[in-house]
Every structure is written in C-alpha cells, then in structure tokens.
Amino acid sequence: MRHPHEALRDAEHVTKADDIRLIRTTGLPSAERRAVERAAKRGELERIRPGVLVEPGSLDGLYPNERHVVLVRASSSRLRQQDVLSHESACAVLGLPYVGQWPAKVHVSDPTTTHTRVTAWFVRHGARNRPPTGTPDRHGLRSTTAARTVVDIAATRPLLGALPVLDHALRTVASQPSELQRETERLEKGHAKAALAIAMGSALSESPAESVCRVRFRQVGAPEPEQQHVFARHGERTAVVDFWFPAQGVVVEVDGRSKYSDDPGRSTADAHWQEKRREDFIRSFPEVRFVVRLSWADLMDPDRVRTALVRAGVPCR
C-alpha cells in the first residue's frame, strides 16, 4: 500500500540516505576548495547547502523525507550544542511518515529561548518552558523523542499530516499512549488540536494512506468504520480488509492494494489474479454489498472520497 508521498522509511532507503557522501569545502586547502567549486560549476557536483555538495545522481531515487535527512546532515555543521532536531526534521530522522510538504529548512527545538526564529538554514522553535531531550544517531544528530515529535506535529500541523505520524508511532510501539498524554499535557499552545489527533490515534492503521483515509472519513462526516476487519469461512481462505462499514455492508480498500504484490516470486499478472480472487471471496459474503477502492489521488480530494462513499450507500454530510 506504499505510495511515494507516504514516504515510509525502509532499510534500503535509510541506508542510502544516511550513507550518501557529503563533500564539505570548509576546512579544505584553498586550492582544493577552488577545485571543488569549479567542479560544481561544471555540473560534476550537486550543491546541497553552501559549502556542502554531493556527487551527481546521489539523490536519485530518494523519497522527499529521505532527501530531508540528507539536508539535515548537510546542515549539521551549523547546529548548536543545545539544538535538538524537531517537527518534520525529527520525523525524517526517526522514520515517522509525515504526509505533506517537506520543509526547505531544518527544524530544531532550542531550550535556551521562548521565541521562534527563522534563519537561512533553520527554523528554531523556542522550547525553554518545555525543554526537549534527544539521543544522538549514528551521525551524532539529536532529535526529539518519538512521543515529543508526534505531539509537536499534532499541535502545529494539519490533521492530515499528523495522523499518519501518530498511527505509525502507535503501530510500531515507538510511542506509548501514556507518553503521548504526558507530552500533550506539557504543551503551552495547540493543546486542543493535539488532543484531537491523539484521541484519533490507532495502532490498526497499517500505512499512512489508511491514516489519511481516516481523516477523510471524519471530514466528510462518514460513520466510524471497523479497521482490519476479518472475513473468514471455515475451510477456505481469510481476507483482512482496511475498513468495514457493517451497517451499510461496505468494504473500503485503500490505494488499490494488492495483498500479493510484495511477493517477489509472483508476476504482476499473477498478483492481479490473486487479488481478483481475494475480492471475489470478500464479495461472496452476503453482508458485503459494495467494495470501494480509493487511490492516493482519491484521498487527496475529500469530494472524491465523499462521492465514492455515498455511491456505495455510506451516509456523509
């Protein structure tokens, strides 16, 4: 069910994002520095930050969150001792799937001030009254804890971006509900906004797309569905669906997911055939009246979600 905009942090891409070689001109002898700058002008190197470059093509294939990890690493020389990566930058480093526009600046929490300042490279959030803690990663970068990061995002960003982060943290047990509650109680601003997101959190969401779908259900006024509902028949197969509206007899599957597409031993045609058999099995249950499939493009337009649900008989506002 993965989509590029969902930006989940898998092992292959994490390794690539973390291990990209950064070429820094600071500290180089003047002759070497000039040579590097000439190479950049010829297009032989790609500039990430002033004085920080990478080899051409190094960023190819990276998702937006992984590119942000590279941006964070490229900016690390300007981080101060008290700075702790936060908000979207912490999401990128911790592998929390924020859905939205990734910032062009690195976000940090600064425990020495109560004011937020924006500079050429950073957004520094004043955190004197709520000082963060952080553990360095392999590059020595400190980020806020998963619970603090979730609550910061929930308090300051749209629910559409916050809920995928929250659901992922709960599903992977990166954060406990009690930790989230404590962090929410410490907020000076955005408490109500964060509390709303925390109350919606679900460890049953298996992807950012499912979290986004839950936000859309709320926005269009649909009833609360069951997540990961199991359809089973003795002696036959079992199918788990993303969402089930029992009163209306409607199944909703997100992003046209094939439950078999991740099996490297299956061809695309075989995966499609297996998915068709799976859907036929779901439809064979008398309580199932309709199966709705929502793509990522559908999820980006609440009107399309509303239309699909209403057509299937799910009441909406």
PDB file of N, CA, C and O in Angstrom, residues 10 12 25 31 34 39 55 68 77 86 137 145 198 223 229 242 301:
ATOM      1  N   ASP A  10      12.143   2.601   4.694  1.00  0.00           N
ATOM      2  CA  ASP A  10      12.561   1.211   4.739  1.00  0.00           C
ATOM      3  C   ASP A  10      14.080   1.126   4.789  1.00  0.00           C
ATOM      4  O   ASP A  10      14.786   2.109   4.621  1.00  0.00           O
ATOM      5  N   GLU A  12      16.445  -0.153   2.928  1.00  0.00           N
ATOM      6  CA  GLU A  12      17.271   0.158   1.761  1.00  0.00           C
ATOM      7  C   GLU A  12      17.467   1.658   1.621  1.00  0.00           C
ATOM      8  O   GLU A  12      18.575   2.148   1.433  1.00  0.00           O
ATOM      9  N   THR A  25      33.393  21.830   1.795  1.00  0.00           N
ATOM     10  CA  THR A  25      34.549  22.653   1.417  1.00  0.00           C
ATOM     11  C   THR A  25      35.191  23.328   2.625  1.00  0.00           C
ATOM     12  O   THR A  25      36.363  23.722   2.560  1.00  0.00           O
ATOM     13  N   ALA A  31      43.280  25.604  -2.585  1.00  0.00           N
ATOM     14  CA  ALA A  31      43.348  25.038  -3.929  1.00  0.00           C
ATOM     15  C   ALA A  31      42.292  23.945  -4.110  1.00  0.00           C
ATOM     16  O   ALA A  31      41.619  23.872  -5.151  1.00  0.00           O
ATOM     17  N   ARG A  34      38.779  25.526  -4.328  1.00  0.00           N
ATOM     18  CA  ARG A  34      38.504  26.106  -5.653  1.00  0.00           C
ATOM     19  C   ARG A  34      38.227  25.009  -6.670  1.00  0.00           C
ATOM     20  O   ARG A  34      37.362  25.155  -7.543  1.00  0.00           O
ATOM     21  N   ALA A  39      34.279  22.236 -10.079  1.00  0.00           N
ATOM     22  CA  ALA A  39      33.558  21.013 -10.437  1.00  0.00           C
ATOM     23  C   ALA A  39      32.047  21.218 -10.313  1.00  0.00           C
ATOM     24  O   ALA A  39      31.265  20.711 -11.126  1.00  0.00           O
ATOM     25  N   GLU A  55      27.884  14.022  -5.097  1.00  0.00           N
ATOM     26  CA  GLU A  55      28.113  13.608  -6.475  1.00  0.00           C
ATOM     27  C   GLU A  55      26.791  13.573  -7.229  1.00  0.00           C
ATOM     28  O   GLU A  55      25.740  13.268  -6.650  1.00  0.00           O
ATOM     29  N   HIS A  68      15.221  14.994   2.907  1.00  0.00           N
ATOM     30  CA  HIS A  68      15.315  15.879   4.071  1.00  0.00           C
ATOM     31  C   HIS A  68      16.370  15.377   5.051  1.00  0.00           C
ATOM     32  O   HIS A  68      17.047  16.185   5.700  1.00  0.00           O
ATOM     33  N   SER A  77      26.681  21.060  10.500  1.00  0.00           N
ATOM     34  CA  SER A  77      27.814  21.860  10.976  1.00  0.00           C
ATOM     35  C   SER A  77      27.358  23.185  11.587  1.00  0.00           C
ATOM     36  O   SER A  77      28.096  23.813  12.340  1.00  0.00           O
ATOM     37  N   SER A  86      13.626  18.666  15.510  1.00  0.00           N
ATOM     38  CA  SER A  86      12.234  18.540  15.914  1.00  0.00           C
ATOM     39  C   SER A  86      11.312  18.638  14.706  1.00  0.00           C
ATOM     40  O   SER A  86      11.766  18.819  13.575  1.00  0.00           O
ATOM     41  N   ASP A 137      22.032  10.005  16.916  1.00  0.00           N
ATOM     42  CA  ASP A 137      22.033   8.871  16.000  1.00  0.00           C
ATOM     43  C   ASP A 137      23.462   8.610  15.549  1.00  0.00           C
ATOM     44  O   ASP A 137      24.423   9.141  16.117  1.00  0.00           O
ATOM     45  N   THR A 145      12.281  12.908  21.062  1.00  0.00           N
ATOM     46  CA  THR A 145      11.774  11.540  21.169  1.00  0.00           C
ATOM     47  C   THR A 145      10.587  11.361  20.232  1.00  0.00           C
ATOM     48  O   THR A 145       9.972  12.338  19.777  1.00  0.00           O
ATOM     49  N   ILE A 198      -4.542  12.947  19.029  1.00  0.00           N
ATOM     50  CA  ILE A 198      -4.188  11.831  19.904  1.00  0.00           C
ATOM     51  C   ILE A 198      -5.396  10.931  20.132  1.00  0.00           C
ATOM     52  O   ILE A 198      -5.290   9.695  20.156  1.00  0.00           O
ATOM     53  N   PRO A 223     -19.710   7.566   9.071  1.00  0.00           N
ATOM     54  CA  PRO A 223     -19.661   6.865  10.368  1.00  0.00           C
ATOM     55  C   PRO A 223     -18.290   6.216  10.575  1.00  0.00           C
ATOM     56  O   PRO A 223     -17.533   6.015   9.622  1.00  0.00           O
ATOM     57  N   HIS A 229     -10.871  -5.482   9.437  1.00  0.00           N
ATOM     58  CA  HIS A 229     -11.937  -6.461   9.661  1.00  0.00           C
ATOM     59  C   HIS A 229     -11.595  -7.766   8.930  1.00  0.00           C
ATOM     60  O   HIS A 229     -11.124  -7.752   7.800  1.00  0.00           O
ATOM     61  N   ASP A 242      -9.195  -3.202   4.843  1.00  0.00           N
ATOM     62  CA  ASP A 242      -8.764  -1.984   5.526  1.00  0.00           C
ATOM     63  C   ASP A 242      -9.875  -1.408   6.399  1.00  0.00           C
ATOM     64  O   ASP A 242      -9.657  -1.089   7.570  1.00  0.00           O
ATOM     65  N   ASP A 301      -8.434  14.314  -2.444  1.00  0.00           N
ATOM     66  CA  ASP A 301      -9.624  15.122  -2.744  1.00  0.00           C
ATOM     67  C   ASP A 301     -10.796  14.597  -1.922  1.00  0.00           C
ATOM     68  O   ASP A 301     -11.382  13.572  -2.269  1.00  0.00           O
TER      69      ASP A 301
END
